[in-house]
Every structure is written in C-alpha cells, then in structure tokens.
Amino acid sequence: MEQTHIVPGLRVRDVGLSVFGETRSFRSRPGSNESIDAARQKIAHAIINGRELAHQTGKEPPTVHPPVEPPKQALRDPEVRAAYESSLRAAREAYLSGHDPTNGATHLNSRPTPDRSKWKGRLALSTQSGPYDNSFVKGDVKSHTIWLNTYFGDEQEKRRKAGKR
C-alpha cells in the first residue's frame, strides 16, 4: 500500500517520509492537546490535500519537506525509529481514513508559540496541535517548544475546491 499513488507523482510512502522530515525532532509532552501521532496524521492530511488541490488546479503544491528516506544507521536510534514509524503510519491512516480532521487544510507549519493568527497574513488556521518538545533548535524553529498548525488555502483555493467560481 505504501507504493500506492494518491495523485500522480505522490505515493503514500512519500507522504510518510515528508511527515517524518517535518516532525522528526518533535516529541509528545505532558500538557499537549493530543499525541504527536495524532498531529502527524493531520500533517499527512494537509500534505495530501495540498497535492490533490495542486493536481486539480495545475498550481504548484505547498512546499513541504521532501520525501527522503533516512539512513539505516539513523533508524537504529529508538527515538528516530519511533518518529519514522509514526510518520509512515500517519500517512497510511490519512490515506485510508474516511475523515479528514483538518477539514481540507492544504498548508502546514510549526510555530514556537500557540499563535492562532492567519499565516502569511492570509491563510486561516484549521487545526493546532501541541505543545510538543523539539530537540532540533536550528533553522526556522529555534525553540524547544513547538506547535503544529494546519491552514486552509486562500479564499480562491477554498472556493475552487468547493466547486464554486
């Protein structure tokens, strides 16, 4: 099933590997509103929704971590292995699920605060999961605390997806 294409050029496994790349350093912690496993499934839904919308409209899909298989040596680390398996499972469950908990969200990001404002000044929040512990504090996220958010596309994308013009 992991080789099944969701849309041309996107396999279930690709979604799982992208989820892994996006969330590899995140861990559940006391006080989180849901497990990291549940949040990963929302991230998988947003990746799938974004690619499906891009396929339907001919637009570029939202940017996510590329699907890169981790080295076997990295998977010997129990925390990395757990994140990897959780991410692949999230992609399978998102693909097979009859329910999208994001209600069609197409974008995602991680934030160091529980900010619920529009992302990029235009994308409305769909879901917010967290807080989680983050062990990688370089690059875009320089915080040990992280929230995972999904967002709806802009109004034009939402209307097009709903079949309105």
Short mmCIF file of N, CA and C in Angstrom, two decimals:
data_model
loop_
_atom_site.label_atom_id
_atom_site.label_comp_id
_atom_site.label_asym_id
_atom_site.label_seq_id
_atom_site.Cartn_x
_atom_site.Cartn_y
_atom_site.Cartn_z
N MET A 1 0.80 -1.19 0.00
CA MET A 1 0.00 0.00 0.00
C MET A 1 0.85 1.26 0.00
N GLU A 2 2.04 1.20 0.56
CA GLU A 2 2.88 2.39 0.62
C GLU A 2 3.31 2.87 -0.76
N GLN A 3 3.23 2.00 -1.77
CA GLN A 3 3.59 2.38 -3.12
C GLN A 3 2.39 2.92 -3.90
N THR A 4 1.21 2.90 -3.29
CA THR A 4 0.00 3.40 -3.93
C THR A 4 0.13 4.89 -4.19
N HIS A 5 -0.25 5.32 -5.39
CA HIS A 5 -0.21 6.74 -5.74
C HIS A 5 -1.51 7.40 -5.30
N ILE A 6 -1.38 8.48 -4.55
CA ILE A 6 -2.53 9.26 -4.11
C ILE A 6 -2.97 10.14 -5.26
N VAL A 7 -2.03 10.86 -5.82
CA VAL A 7 -2.18 11.62 -7.06
C VAL A 7 -0.93 11.30 -7.87
N PRO A 8 -0.91 11.57 -9.17
CA PRO A 8 0.29 11.26 -9.94
C PRO A 8 1.54 11.87 -9.30
N GLY A 9 2.54 11.04 -9.10
CA GLY A 9 3.80 11.51 -8.55
C GLY A 9 3.88 11.56 -7.03
N LEU A 10 2.81 11.17 -6.34
CA LEU A 10 2.82 11.19 -4.87
C LEU A 10 2.31 9.86 -4.34
N ARG A 11 3.23 9.13 -3.70
CA ARG A 11 2.87 7.84 -3.11
C ARG A 11 2.60 8.02 -1.61
N VAL A 12 1.90 7.07 -1.04
CA VAL A 12 1.63 7.08 0.40
C VAL A 12 2.96 7.17 1.16
N ARG A 13 3.96 6.41 0.72
CA ARG A 13 5.26 6.43 1.39
C ARG A 13 5.90 7.82 1.32
N ASP A 14 5.75 8.50 0.19
CA ASP A 14 6.29 9.86 0.06
C ASP A 14 5.69 10.78 1.12
N VAL A 15 4.38 10.65 1.33
CA VAL A 15 3.71 11.47 2.35
C VAL A 15 4.31 11.17 3.72
N GLY A 16 4.47 9.88 4.04
CA GLY A 16 5.05 9.50 5.32
C GLY A 16 6.46 10.04 5.51
N LEU A 17 7.26 9.98 4.47
CA LEU A 17 8.64 10.49 4.57
C LEU A 17 8.65 12.01 4.71
N SER A 18 7.71 12.70 4.07
CA SER A 18 7.61 14.16 4.26
C SER A 18 7.16 14.49 5.67
N VAL A 19 6.19 13.75 6.19
CA VAL A 19 5.76 13.95 7.58
C VAL A 19 6.95 13.74 8.51
N PHE A 20 7.72 12.70 8.28
CA PHE A 20 8.91 12.42 9.08
C PHE A 20 9.88 13.60 9.02
N GLY A 21 10.13 14.11 7.84
CA GLY A 21 11.04 15.25 7.69
C GLY A 21 10.55 16.49 8.42
N GLU A 22 9.25 16.69 8.40
CA GLU A 22 8.66 17.86 9.06
C GLU A 22 8.65 17.73 10.58
N THR A 23 8.53 16.50 11.10
CA THR A 23 8.26 16.32 12.54
C THR A 23 9.25 15.42 13.27
N ARG A 24 10.32 15.06 12.63
CA ARG A 24 11.27 14.10 13.18
C ARG A 24 11.75 14.45 14.59
N SER A 25 11.96 15.71 14.87
CA SER A 25 12.53 16.11 16.16
C SER A 25 11.47 16.45 17.21
N PHE A 26 10.19 16.22 16.91
CA PHE A 26 9.12 16.57 17.84
C PHE A 26 8.69 15.36 18.65
N ARG A 27 8.44 15.58 19.94
CA ARG A 27 8.02 14.52 20.86
C ARG A 27 6.83 14.99 21.67
N SER A 28 5.94 14.07 22.00
CA SER A 28 4.82 14.40 22.88
C SER A 28 5.36 14.82 24.24
N ARG A 29 4.57 15.61 24.93
CA ARG A 29 4.94 16.03 26.27
C ARG A 29 3.69 16.21 27.10
N PRO A 30 3.81 16.20 28.41
CA PRO A 30 2.63 16.43 29.25
C PRO A 30 2.03 17.80 28.93
N GLY A 31 0.73 17.83 28.86
CA GLY A 31 0.05 19.08 28.56
C GLY A 31 -0.28 19.29 27.09
N SER A 32 0.20 18.41 26.21
CA SER A 32 -0.16 18.52 24.79
C SER A 32 -1.64 18.23 24.63
N ASN A 33 -2.27 18.91 23.69
CA ASN A 33 -3.70 18.68 23.47
C ASN A 33 -3.98 17.35 22.77
N GLU A 34 -2.96 16.74 22.19
CA GLU A 34 -3.08 15.41 21.59
C GLU A 34 -1.69 14.84 21.37
N SER A 35 -1.64 13.55 21.09
CA SER A 35 -0.35 12.90 20.88
C SER A 35 0.31 13.40 19.60
N ILE A 36 1.60 13.26 19.53
CA ILE A 36 2.32 13.60 18.31
C ILE A 36 1.86 12.71 17.16
N ASP A 37 1.45 11.48 17.45
CA ASP A 37 0.94 10.59 16.41
C ASP A 37 -0.30 11.18 15.75
N ALA A 38 -1.23 11.72 16.56
CA ALA A 38 -2.44 12.33 16.02
C ALA A 38 -2.10 13.58 15.21
N ALA A 39 -1.15 14.37 15.69
CA ALA A 39 -0.74 15.57 14.96
C ALA A 39 -0.09 15.20 13.63
N ARG A 40 0.69 14.15 13.62
CA ARG A 40 1.31 13.71 12.36
C ARG A 40 0.25 13.32 11.33
N GLN A 41 -0.83 12.73 11.79
CA GLN A 41 -1.89 12.37 10.84
C GLN A 41 -2.50 13.64 10.24
N LYS A 42 -2.66 14.69 11.02
CA LYS A 42 -3.17 15.95 10.48
C LYS A 42 -2.20 16.53 9.46
N ILE A 43 -0.90 16.44 9.75
CA ILE A 43 0.11 16.92 8.81
C ILE A 43 0.02 16.11 7.51
N ALA A 44 -0.16 14.80 7.61
CA ALA A 44 -0.30 13.96 6.42
C ALA A 44 -1.52 14.38 5.60
N HIS A 45 -2.63 14.65 6.27
CA HIS A 45 -3.83 15.11 5.54
C HIS A 45 -3.56 16.41 4.80
N ALA A 46 -2.88 17.36 5.46
CA ALA A 46 -2.60 18.64 4.81
C ALA A 46 -1.70 18.44 3.59
N ILE A 47 -0.71 17.55 3.68
CA ILE A 47 0.17 17.28 2.54
C ILE A 47 -0.65 16.68 1.39
N ILE A 48 -1.47 15.69 1.71
CA ILE A 48 -2.31 15.06 0.68
C ILE A 48 -3.26 16.08 0.06
N ASN A 49 -3.93 16.86 0.89
CA ASN A 49 -4.88 17.86 0.39
C ASN A 49 -4.19 18.88 -0.51
N GLY A 50 -3.01 19.33 -0.10
CA GLY A 50 -2.27 20.31 -0.90
C GLY A 50 -1.87 19.76 -2.26
N ARG A 51 -1.45 18.51 -2.29
CA ARG A 51 -1.07 17.90 -3.57
C ARG A 51 -2.28 17.62 -4.45
N GLU A 52 -3.39 17.18 -3.83
CA GLU A 52 -4.61 16.94 -4.61
C GLU A 52 -5.11 18.24 -5.22
N LEU A 53 -5.11 19.33 -4.45
CA LEU A 53 -5.55 20.61 -4.97
C LEU A 53 -4.64 21.08 -6.10
N ALA A 54 -3.33 20.92 -5.93
CA ALA A 54 -2.39 21.31 -6.98
C ALA A 54 -2.63 20.50 -8.25
N HIS A 55 -2.91 19.21 -8.08
CA HIS A 55 -3.19 18.35 -9.24
C HIS A 55 -4.46 18.82 -9.95
N GLN A 56 -5.48 19.19 -9.20
CA GLN A 56 -6.75 19.63 -9.78
C GLN A 56 -6.64 20.99 -10.47
N THR A 57 -5.83 21.89 -9.90
CA THR A 57 -5.78 23.26 -10.40
C THR A 57 -4.59 23.54 -11.31
N GLY A 58 -3.60 22.65 -11.30
CA GLY A 58 -2.40 22.89 -12.10
C GLY A 58 -1.42 23.85 -11.43
N LYS A 59 -1.71 24.25 -10.19
CA LYS A 59 -0.80 25.13 -9.45
C LYS A 59 0.29 24.31 -8.78
N GLU A 60 1.32 25.00 -8.33
CA GLU A 60 2.38 24.35 -7.56
C GLU A 60 1.81 23.96 -6.20
N PRO A 61 2.17 22.77 -5.69
CA PRO A 61 1.71 22.38 -4.35
C PRO A 61 2.43 23.18 -3.27
N PRO A 62 1.83 23.29 -2.09
CA PRO A 62 2.54 23.95 -0.98
C PRO A 62 3.86 23.22 -0.71
N THR A 63 4.84 23.97 -0.28
CA THR A 63 6.16 23.42 -0.01
C THR A 63 6.16 22.63 1.30
N VAL A 64 6.70 21.43 1.26
CA VAL A 64 6.90 20.59 2.45
C VAL A 64 8.27 19.96 2.36
N HIS A 65 8.69 19.35 3.45
CA HIS A 65 9.98 18.66 3.46
C HIS A 65 9.95 17.59 2.36
N PRO A 66 10.99 17.50 1.56
CA PRO A 66 11.00 16.46 0.51
C PRO A 66 11.02 15.06 1.13
N PRO A 67 10.44 14.09 0.43
CA PRO A 67 10.41 12.72 0.95
C PRO A 67 11.79 12.06 0.82
N VAL A 68 12.53 12.04 1.92
CA VAL A 68 13.88 11.48 1.93
C VAL A 68 13.93 10.33 2.94
N GLU A 69 14.34 9.18 2.45
CA GLU A 69 14.49 8.01 3.32
C GLU A 69 15.68 8.24 4.25
N PRO A 70 15.49 8.08 5.57
CA PRO A 70 16.63 8.27 6.48
C PRO A 70 17.63 7.14 6.34
N PRO A 71 18.91 7.40 6.64
CA PRO A 71 19.91 6.33 6.58
C PRO A 71 19.59 5.24 7.61
N LYS A 72 19.94 4.01 7.27
CA LYS A 72 19.68 2.88 8.19
C LYS A 72 20.31 3.11 9.55
N GLN A 73 21.47 3.73 9.57
CA GLN A 73 22.14 3.99 10.84
C GLN A 73 21.29 4.91 11.72
N ALA A 74 20.67 5.91 11.14
CA ALA A 74 19.82 6.83 11.92
C ALA A 74 18.64 6.08 12.54
N LEU A 75 18.13 5.09 11.81
CA LEU A 75 16.97 4.35 12.30
C LEU A 75 17.30 3.40 13.45
N ARG A 76 18.56 3.27 13.76
CA ARG A 76 18.96 2.46 14.93
C ARG A 76 18.66 3.19 16.24
N ASP A 77 18.55 4.51 16.16
CA ASP A 77 18.20 5.32 17.33
C ASP A 77 16.72 5.10 17.62
N PRO A 78 16.34 4.66 18.81
CA PRO A 78 14.94 4.34 19.12
C PRO A 78 13.98 5.53 18.93
N GLU A 79 14.42 6.74 19.24
CA GLU A 79 13.54 7.90 19.06
C GLU A 79 13.33 8.22 17.58
N VAL A 80 14.39 8.11 16.81
CA VAL A 80 14.27 8.34 15.36
C VAL A 80 13.38 7.26 14.74
N ARG A 81 13.60 6.01 15.13
CA ARG A 81 12.79 4.89 14.63
C ARG A 81 11.32 5.10 14.97
N ALA A 82 11.03 5.53 16.20
CA ALA A 82 9.64 5.76 16.61
C ALA A 82 8.99 6.87 15.78
N ALA A 83 9.73 7.96 15.54
CA ALA A 83 9.20 9.06 14.72
C ALA A 83 8.97 8.61 13.28
N TYR A 84 9.88 7.82 12.76
CA TYR A 84 9.78 7.29 11.40
C TYR A 84 8.55 6.40 11.26
N GLU A 85 8.39 5.45 12.16
CA GLU A 85 7.24 4.54 12.09
C GLU A 85 5.93 5.28 12.30
N SER A 86 5.91 6.23 13.22
CA SER A 86 4.71 7.03 13.46
C SER A 86 4.34 7.82 12.21
N SER A 87 5.33 8.38 11.53
CA SER A 87 5.08 9.18 10.33
C SER A 87 4.54 8.33 9.18
N LEU A 88 5.12 7.16 8.97
CA LEU A 88 4.63 6.27 7.91
C LEU A 88 3.22 5.78 8.23
N ARG A 89 2.96 5.48 9.49
CA ARG A 89 1.63 5.05 9.93
C ARG A 89 0.61 6.20 9.73
N ALA A 90 1.02 7.42 10.05
CA ALA A 90 0.14 8.58 9.87
C ALA A 90 -0.27 8.74 8.41
N ALA A 91 0.67 8.53 7.50
CA ALA A 91 0.36 8.65 6.07
C ALA A 91 -0.62 7.57 5.63
N ARG A 92 -0.38 6.33 6.07
CA ARG A 92 -1.31 5.24 5.72
C ARG A 92 -2.71 5.52 6.26
N GLU A 93 -2.78 5.93 7.53
CA GLU A 93 -4.09 6.19 8.13
C GLU A 93 -4.78 7.37 7.48
N ALA A 94 -4.03 8.41 7.13
CA ALA A 94 -4.63 9.56 6.45
C ALA A 94 -5.17 9.15 5.09
N TYR A 95 -4.42 8.33 4.37
CA TYR A 95 -4.85 7.88 3.05
C TYR A 95 -6.10 7.01 3.14
N LEU A 96 -6.16 6.14 4.13
CA LEU A 96 -7.28 5.21 4.25
C LEU A 96 -8.48 5.78 5.00
N SER A 97 -8.27 6.82 5.73
CA SER A 97 -9.31 7.38 6.59
C SER A 97 -10.45 7.98 5.76
N GLY A 98 -11.64 7.80 6.26
CA GLY A 98 -12.80 8.43 5.63
C GLY A 98 -13.07 9.80 6.19
N HIS A 99 -12.25 10.23 7.16
CA HIS A 99 -12.47 11.52 7.83
C HIS A 99 -11.17 12.33 7.84
N ASP A 100 -11.25 13.57 7.40
CA ASP A 100 -10.11 14.48 7.41
C ASP A 100 -10.29 15.45 8.57
N PRO A 101 -9.53 15.28 9.67
CA PRO A 101 -9.69 16.17 10.83
C PRO A 101 -9.30 17.62 10.56
N THR A 102 -8.66 17.90 9.40
CA THR A 102 -8.28 19.27 9.08
C THR A 102 -9.34 19.97 8.24
N ASN A 103 -10.37 19.25 7.84
CA ASN A 103 -11.44 19.81 7.01
C ASN A 103 -10.93 20.41 5.71
N GLY A 104 -9.90 19.78 5.14
CA GLY A 104 -9.40 20.21 3.84
C GLY A 104 -8.20 21.14 3.89
N ALA A 105 -7.55 21.28 5.03
CA ALA A 105 -6.36 22.14 5.11
C ALA A 105 -5.33 21.69 4.08
N THR A 106 -4.63 22.66 3.50
CA THR A 106 -3.66 22.37 2.45
C THR A 106 -2.24 22.82 2.80
N HIS A 107 -2.09 23.54 3.89
CA HIS A 107 -0.79 24.08 4.29
C HIS A 107 -0.49 23.70 5.73
N LEU A 108 0.78 23.75 6.10
CA LEU A 108 1.18 23.43 7.46
C LEU A 108 2.41 24.22 7.84
N ASN A 109 2.58 24.39 9.14
CA ASN A 109 3.83 24.94 9.65
C ASN A 109 3.96 24.62 11.13
N SER A 110 5.13 24.87 11.66
CA SER A 110 5.37 24.71 13.09
C SER A 110 5.74 26.07 13.64
N ARG A 111 5.23 26.35 14.83
CA ARG A 111 5.46 27.64 15.46
C ARG A 111 5.93 27.46 16.90
N PRO A 112 6.73 28.40 17.39
CA PRO A 112 7.22 28.31 18.76
C PRO A 112 6.22 28.82 19.80
N THR A 113 5.10 29.36 19.35
CA THR A 113 4.06 29.87 20.25
C THR A 113 2.71 29.36 19.76
N PRO A 114 1.68 29.41 20.61
CA PRO A 114 0.35 28.96 20.16
C PRO A 114 -0.40 30.04 19.38
N ASP A 115 0.30 30.83 18.61
CA ASP A 115 -0.29 31.89 17.80
C ASP A 115 -1.32 31.29 16.85
N ARG A 116 -2.52 31.85 16.85
CA ARG A 116 -3.61 31.35 16.01
C ARG A 116 -3.95 32.32 14.88
N SER A 117 -3.12 33.33 14.68
CA SER A 117 -3.40 34.30 13.63
C SER A 117 -3.19 33.69 12.25
N LYS A 118 -3.67 34.40 11.24
CA LYS A 118 -3.51 33.91 9.88
C LYS A 118 -2.03 33.82 9.55
N TRP A 119 -1.68 32.74 8.86
CA TRP A 119 -0.29 32.53 8.45
C TRP A 119 -0.08 33.25 7.13
N LYS A 120 1.04 33.91 7.00
CA LYS A 120 1.36 34.71 5.82
C LYS A 120 0.33 35.81 5.60
N GLY A 121 -0.41 36.13 6.67
CA GLY A 121 -1.41 37.19 6.60
C GLY A 121 -2.68 36.85 5.85
N ARG A 122 -2.80 35.60 5.37
CA ARG A 122 -3.98 35.27 4.56
C ARG A 122 -4.52 33.86 4.77
N LEU A 123 -3.74 32.94 5.34
CA LEU A 123 -4.19 31.56 5.46
C LEU A 123 -4.77 31.31 6.85
N ALA A 124 -6.06 30.96 6.88
CA ALA A 124 -6.76 30.76 8.14
C ALA A 124 -6.39 29.43 8.78
N LEU A 125 -6.27 29.45 10.09
CA LEU A 125 -5.94 28.25 10.86
C LEU A 125 -7.05 27.21 10.77
N SER A 126 -6.66 25.98 10.55
CA SER A 126 -7.61 24.87 10.57
C SER A 126 -7.46 24.11 11.89
N THR A 127 -6.25 23.61 12.18
CA THR A 127 -6.02 22.87 13.43
C THR A 127 -4.72 23.33 14.07
N GLN A 128 -4.68 23.17 15.39
CA GLN A 128 -3.46 23.46 16.13
C GLN A 128 -3.22 22.33 17.12
N SER A 129 -2.05 21.73 17.08
CA SER A 129 -1.68 20.62 17.95
C SER A 129 -0.44 21.01 18.73
N GLY A 130 -0.42 20.63 20.01
CA GLY A 130 0.77 20.90 20.80
C GLY A 130 0.42 21.31 22.21
N PRO A 131 1.38 21.78 22.93
CA PRO A 131 2.78 21.93 22.55
C PRO A 131 3.53 20.59 22.60
N TYR A 132 4.61 20.54 21.82
CA TYR A 132 5.48 19.37 21.78
C TYR A 132 6.90 19.82 22.11
N ASP A 133 7.72 18.86 22.51
CA ASP A 133 9.13 19.13 22.70
C ASP A 133 9.83 19.02 21.36
N ASN A 134 10.76 19.94 21.10
CA ASN A 134 11.53 19.96 19.86
C ASN A 134 13.00 19.83 20.22
N SER A 135 13.64 18.80 19.71
CA SER A 135 15.06 18.58 20.01
C SER A 135 16.00 19.22 19.00
N PHE A 136 15.46 19.80 17.92
CA PHE A 136 16.30 20.41 16.89
C PHE A 136 15.98 21.89 16.84
N VAL A 137 16.83 22.71 17.42
CA VAL A 137 16.53 24.13 17.55
C VAL A 137 17.38 24.99 16.61
N LYS A 138 17.51 24.55 15.39
CA LYS A 138 18.23 25.31 14.37
C LYS A 138 17.27 25.59 13.22
N GLY A 139 17.72 26.32 12.24
CA GLY A 139 16.89 26.60 11.08
C GLY A 139 15.72 27.51 11.41
N ASP A 140 14.53 27.16 10.93
CA ASP A 140 13.36 28.01 11.09
C ASP A 140 12.80 27.99 12.51
N VAL A 141 12.99 26.91 13.24
CA VAL A 141 12.39 26.77 14.56
C VAL A 141 13.49 26.75 15.61
N LYS A 142 13.62 27.87 16.31
CA LYS A 142 14.68 28.00 17.30
C LYS A 142 14.11 27.91 18.71
N SER A 143 13.19 26.97 18.93
CA SER A 143 12.55 26.83 20.23
C SER A 143 12.46 25.35 20.60
N HIS A 144 12.58 25.06 21.88
CA HIS A 144 12.40 23.69 22.36
C HIS A 144 10.92 23.34 22.49
N THR A 145 10.06 24.32 22.35
CA THR A 145 8.62 24.11 22.41
C THR A 145 8.04 24.44 21.05
N ILE A 146 7.12 23.58 20.58
CA ILE A 146 6.60 23.74 19.21
C ILE A 146 5.12 23.40 19.15
N TRP A 147 4.39 24.09 18.29
CA TRP A 147 3.01 23.76 17.96
C TRP A 147 2.96 23.45 16.47
N LEU A 148 2.16 22.49 16.09
CA LEU A 148 1.97 22.13 14.68
C LEU A 148 0.61 22.63 14.23
N ASN A 149 0.61 23.44 13.20
CA ASN A 149 -0.62 24.04 12.69
C ASN A 149 -0.89 23.60 11.26
N THR A 150 -2.18 23.46 10.94
CA THR A 150 -2.59 23.29 9.54
C THR A 150 -3.47 24.48 9.18
N TYR A 151 -3.47 24.83 7.90
CA TYR A 151 -4.17 26.02 7.43
C TYR A 151 -4.93 25.72 6.15
N PHE A 152 -6.02 26.46 5.98
CA PHE A 152 -6.77 26.41 4.74
C PHE A 152 -6.03 27.24 3.70
N GLY A 153 -6.23 26.92 2.42
CA GLY A 153 -5.66 27.73 1.36
C GLY A 153 -6.35 29.08 1.31
N ASP A 154 -5.90 29.95 0.43
CA ASP A 154 -6.54 31.26 0.33
C ASP A 154 -7.98 31.10 -0.17
N GLU A 155 -8.72 32.17 -0.10
CA GLU A 155 -10.15 32.12 -0.43
C GLU A 155 -10.40 31.56 -1.83
N GLN A 156 -9.58 31.93 -2.77
CA GLN A 156 -9.75 31.43 -4.14
C GLN A 156 -9.61 29.91 -4.17
N GLU A 157 -8.62 29.38 -3.48
CA GLU A 157 -8.43 27.93 -3.44
C GLU A 157 -9.60 27.24 -2.76
N LYS A 158 -10.10 27.83 -1.66
CA LYS A 158 -11.23 27.22 -0.93
C LYS A 158 -12.48 27.20 -1.82
N ARG A 159 -12.72 28.31 -2.55
CA ARG A 159 -13.90 28.34 -3.44
C ARG A 159 -13.76 27.31 -4.55
N ARG A 160 -12.57 27.21 -5.12
CA ARG A 160 -12.34 26.27 -6.22
C ARG A 160 -12.53 24.84 -5.73
N LYS A 161 -12.01 24.54 -4.55
CA LYS A 161 -12.13 23.19 -4.00
C LYS A 161 -13.60 22.83 -3.74
N ALA A 162 -14.37 23.85 -3.32
CA ALA A 162 -15.80 23.63 -3.04
C ALA A 162 -16.61 23.59 -4.34
N GLY A 163 -15.97 23.84 -5.48
CA GLY A 163 -16.66 23.79 -6.76
C GLY A 163 -17.34 25.10 -7.14
N LYS A 164 -17.03 26.18 -6.41
CA LYS A 164 -17.61 27.50 -6.72
C LYS A 164 -16.61 28.31 -7.50
N ARG A 165 -17.10 29.23 -8.30
CA ARG A 165 -16.19 30.11 -9.07
C ARG A 165 -16.45 31.55 -8.75
#
